XYZ file of C-alpha atoms in Angstrom:
271
model
C 0.000 0.000 0.000
C 1.067 3.615 -0.429
C 1.035 4.130 3.343
C 3.986 1.753 3.695
C 6.029 3.688 1.157
C 5.121 7.068 2.623
C 6.262 5.784 6.002
C 9.583 4.581 4.647
C 10.147 7.797 2.699
C 10.499 9.516 6.092
C 13.664 7.570 6.909
C 16.234 10.348 7.126
C 19.436 10.237 5.098
C 19.025 6.792 3.573
C 17.306 7.448 0.274
C 17.048 10.131 -2.346
C 13.992 11.510 -0.594
C 13.066 14.100 -3.224
C 13.050 11.576 -6.042
C 11.165 8.946 -4.062
C 8.680 11.443 -2.611
C 7.935 12.789 -6.069
C 7.256 9.316 -7.439
C 5.024 8.344 -4.526
C 3.029 11.568 -4.767
C 2.714 11.388 -8.543
C 1.587 7.786 -8.244
C -1.084 8.647 -5.710
C -2.679 11.494 -7.693
C -6.293 11.804 -6.626
C -6.077 8.570 -4.693
C -5.664 6.147 -7.585
C -2.162 4.722 -7.204
C -0.163 3.059 -9.964
C 1.419 0.631 -7.530
C 3.829 -1.185 -9.895
C 5.478 2.075 -10.989
C 6.437 3.417 -7.601
C 7.305 -0.037 -6.255
C 9.852 -0.358 -9.061
C 11.390 3.014 -8.244
C 11.394 2.286 -4.523
C 13.062 -1.102 -5.020
C 15.792 0.448 -7.155
C 16.528 3.035 -4.473
C 16.345 0.413 -1.733
C 18.924 -1.843 -3.383
C 21.281 1.084 -3.881
C 21.233 2.138 -0.240
C 20.905 -1.270 1.391
C 24.383 -2.123 0.129
C 25.757 0.782 2.210
C 24.118 -0.246 5.494
C 26.060 -1.852 8.364
C 25.940 -5.582 9.021
C 24.839 -5.278 12.630
C 23.333 -2.741 14.992
C 23.399 -3.791 18.643
C 21.761 -1.958 21.548
C 23.991 0.009 23.933
C 25.378 -2.047 26.802
C 23.528 -1.766 30.102
C 26.029 -3.853 32.017
C 26.762 -7.559 32.010
C 24.154 -8.273 34.674
C 21.245 -6.760 32.759
C 19.296 -9.222 30.681
C 15.839 -8.590 29.228
C 13.027 -10.837 30.353
C 12.017 -11.726 26.796
C 13.872 -12.014 23.505
C 11.541 -11.482 20.553
C 13.138 -12.975 17.434
C 11.905 -11.674 14.085
C 13.351 -13.286 10.933
C 12.889 -10.951 7.970
C 13.074 -11.648 4.259
C 11.533 -9.254 1.729
C 8.519 -8.259 3.814
C 8.607 -4.500 3.266
C 4.809 -4.399 3.117
C 4.390 -5.804 6.626
C 7.524 -5.252 8.725
C 6.598 -1.768 9.969
C 3.227 -2.960 11.292
C 4.917 -5.977 12.835
C 7.530 -3.942 14.718
C 5.006 -1.284 15.739
C 2.894 -3.990 17.367
C 5.902 -5.309 19.299
C 7.013 -1.864 20.474
C 3.445 -1.144 21.626
C 3.486 -3.990 24.166
C 2.236 -3.181 27.669
C 5.154 -5.268 28.989
C 8.380 -3.430 28.182
C 11.327 -5.528 29.451
C 12.206 -7.173 26.155
C 14.674 -7.074 23.299
C 13.809 -7.447 19.629
C 16.320 -9.335 17.507
C 15.604 -8.715 13.834
C 17.542 -11.099 11.610
C 17.603 -9.701 8.082
C 17.980 -12.828 5.953
C 19.494 -11.149 2.893
C 16.472 -9.018 1.983
C 16.665 -7.217 -1.360
C 13.639 -4.968 -0.898
C 13.088 -2.057 1.514
C 12.956 -4.312 4.578
C 16.590 -3.529 5.407
C 15.945 0.205 5.326
C 12.993 -0.196 7.649
C 15.014 -2.303 10.103
C 17.869 0.213 10.072
C 15.388 2.955 10.882
C 13.716 1.069 13.739
C 17.028 -0.028 15.252
C 18.080 3.607 15.318
C 14.980 4.856 17.103
C 14.538 2.184 19.825
C 17.504 0.745 21.705
C 15.646 -2.488 22.432
C 15.984 -3.456 18.765
C 19.029 -5.349 17.550
C 19.454 -5.748 13.819
C 21.599 -8.491 12.280
C 22.167 -8.799 8.522
C 23.187 -12.198 7.166
C 23.508 -13.834 3.785
C 20.331 -15.663 2.900
C 20.071 -18.867 4.957
C 16.332 -19.391 4.955
C 13.894 -19.173 7.845
C 15.615 -21.865 9.918
C 19.029 -20.233 9.638
C 17.632 -16.814 10.520
C 15.843 -18.144 13.602
C 19.013 -19.937 14.725
C 20.983 -16.695 14.397
C 18.362 -15.011 16.563
C 18.607 -17.699 19.238
C 22.400 -17.352 19.306
C 22.080 -13.612 19.959
C 19.207 -13.868 22.464
C 19.788 -12.849 26.100
C 16.294 -13.143 27.532
C 14.853 -15.630 29.986
C 12.121 -16.433 27.484
C 12.017 -16.368 23.697
C 9.149 -15.623 21.324
C 9.425 -16.110 17.556
C 7.403 -13.584 15.573
C 7.161 -13.827 11.790
C 7.642 -10.497 10.044
C 4.098 -10.470 8.643
C 2.582 -11.098 12.086
C 1.196 -8.628 14.622
C 0.934 -8.987 18.403
C -1.921 -7.781 20.555
C -0.650 -5.160 23.041
C -1.049 -7.424 26.087
C 0.613 -10.514 24.544
C 3.963 -10.390 26.328
C 2.451 -9.251 29.622
C 0.084 -12.225 29.732
C 2.690 -14.768 28.601
C 5.325 -13.642 31.109
C 2.834 -13.534 33.974
C 1.627 -17.080 33.257
C 5.132 -18.508 32.738
C 6.431 -16.923 35.954
C 3.418 -17.851 38.046
C 3.401 -21.517 36.999
C 7.163 -21.871 36.394
C 6.559 -22.977 32.813
C 9.130 -23.802 30.158
C 6.663 -23.838 27.269
C 3.367 -22.110 26.541
C 1.358 -22.878 23.409
C -1.264 -20.375 22.300
C -3.629 -19.753 19.424
C -3.562 -17.122 16.687
C -6.105 -15.228 14.616
C -5.659 -15.215 10.848
C -6.550 -11.956 9.117
C -6.145 -10.735 5.511
C -3.817 -7.876 4.666
C -6.501 -6.040 2.700
C -9.881 -6.493 1.016
C -8.346 -7.857 -2.192
C -6.599 -10.633 -0.269
C -9.769 -11.307 1.715
C -11.687 -11.932 -1.522
C -9.043 -13.737 -3.558
C -7.920 -16.056 -0.727
C -11.178 -16.532 1.179
C -10.973 -20.328 1.075
C -7.331 -20.428 2.211
C -8.011 -17.951 5.031
C -10.905 -20.073 6.277
C -8.655 -23.128 6.222
C -5.922 -21.373 8.216
C -8.468 -20.162 10.746
C -9.610 -23.733 11.304
C -5.993 -24.629 12.005
C -4.744 -21.709 14.111
C -7.756 -19.981 15.630
C -8.979 -22.906 17.735
C -10.483 -22.988 21.241
C -8.152 -23.495 24.203
C -9.775 -26.617 25.622
C -9.829 -27.026 29.399
C -7.503 -30.047 29.279
C -4.775 -27.802 27.843
C -5.147 -25.045 30.413
C -3.676 -27.162 33.200
C 0.143 -26.970 33.522
C 1.568 -30.406 32.766
C 4.733 -32.248 31.830
C 5.690 -32.289 28.183
C 5.179 -36.040 27.792
C 1.650 -35.825 29.160
C 0.863 -32.836 26.957
C 2.116 -34.628 23.846
C 0.025 -37.694 24.677
C -3.065 -35.507 25.018
C -2.350 -33.781 21.725
C -1.769 -37.055 19.884
C -5.108 -38.306 21.151
C -6.670 -35.225 19.575
C -4.719 -35.147 16.311
C -6.226 -31.940 14.950
C -4.913 -30.065 17.998
C -1.256 -30.519 17.018
C -0.253 -27.091 15.684
C 3.492 -26.958 15.074
C 3.958 -23.273 14.295
C 6.957 -21.973 16.243
C 5.350 -18.525 16.236
C 2.659 -19.850 18.560
C 5.074 -20.872 21.313
C 6.570 -19.020 24.293
C 9.721 -20.842 25.398
C 12.309 -20.758 28.176
C 15.586 -20.058 26.398
C 17.771 -22.012 28.823
C 15.793 -25.188 28.071
C 16.343 -24.769 24.343
C 20.069 -24.404 24.904
C 20.310 -27.287 27.346
C 18.555 -29.540 24.840
C 20.598 -28.041 21.969
C 17.422 -27.502 19.995
C 17.948 -25.835 16.623
C 15.894 -25.389 13.484
C 17.026 -27.752 10.734
C 18.263 -25.740 7.772
C 17.714 -26.446 4.104
C 14.148 -27.687 4.467
C 10.623 -26.289 4.543
C 8.118 -27.046 7.322
C 11.019 -26.881 9.762
C 8.544 -26.296 12.613
C 7.397 -29.919 12.302
C 10.747 -31.082 13.692
C 11.492 -28.270 16.149
C 8.196 -27.718 17.966
C 7.313 -31.296 19.010
C 10.864 -31.713 20.361
């Protein structure tokens, strides 16, 4: 949408703002935007300036003893249309003791510019640029850099409700949990997507937006939980983005995402 490009045009010093602003405004006209034209111009400018950006931006040190409660890991690859909304939703959390580790997996669109901008305006954001390794490799890089007690994986086209971290931390602390599974609501990006992908959206909602049955609301050992899930096969949702995990347990078990495959969650999450 044009709003995304107007937002990124405001990034100071990174793009030829006059040229880009002129193209965005001329594309918008009386409200009818020629999207392909200004996307092409924006992508050309993005590639030119992305090559000049640093490889890593880390937050200022607050002392060796300070560790955030939560590490939010966001792998990013060519999601310029969604990444600003994603990061805005994380920064708007009612719980504030967290770090955001954005792993830029070799993006070639404006995602890198957006990440550079956000890392510069909020010290909780760490930005790491790597050569393209795929989703598994990017998540593993994020886990290596994480310093929090808990970790939450957020895909770069996802959004969090403002109270998400507050509720997850409170539950994990109160019950001394290593793993919390939760549901998600699937929503279309815009009306065109809602119409063109109505069947797929309904299918995803059946998978992700499911009731939290009473038997799952009781804290229990992992083996018992897995047995319950296997007895209710449709309840096994493997998405890593729907898990809140104790980082020390992941490291003790040496759990990593397997690289070079798709559906990597199917191996990682049940483990």
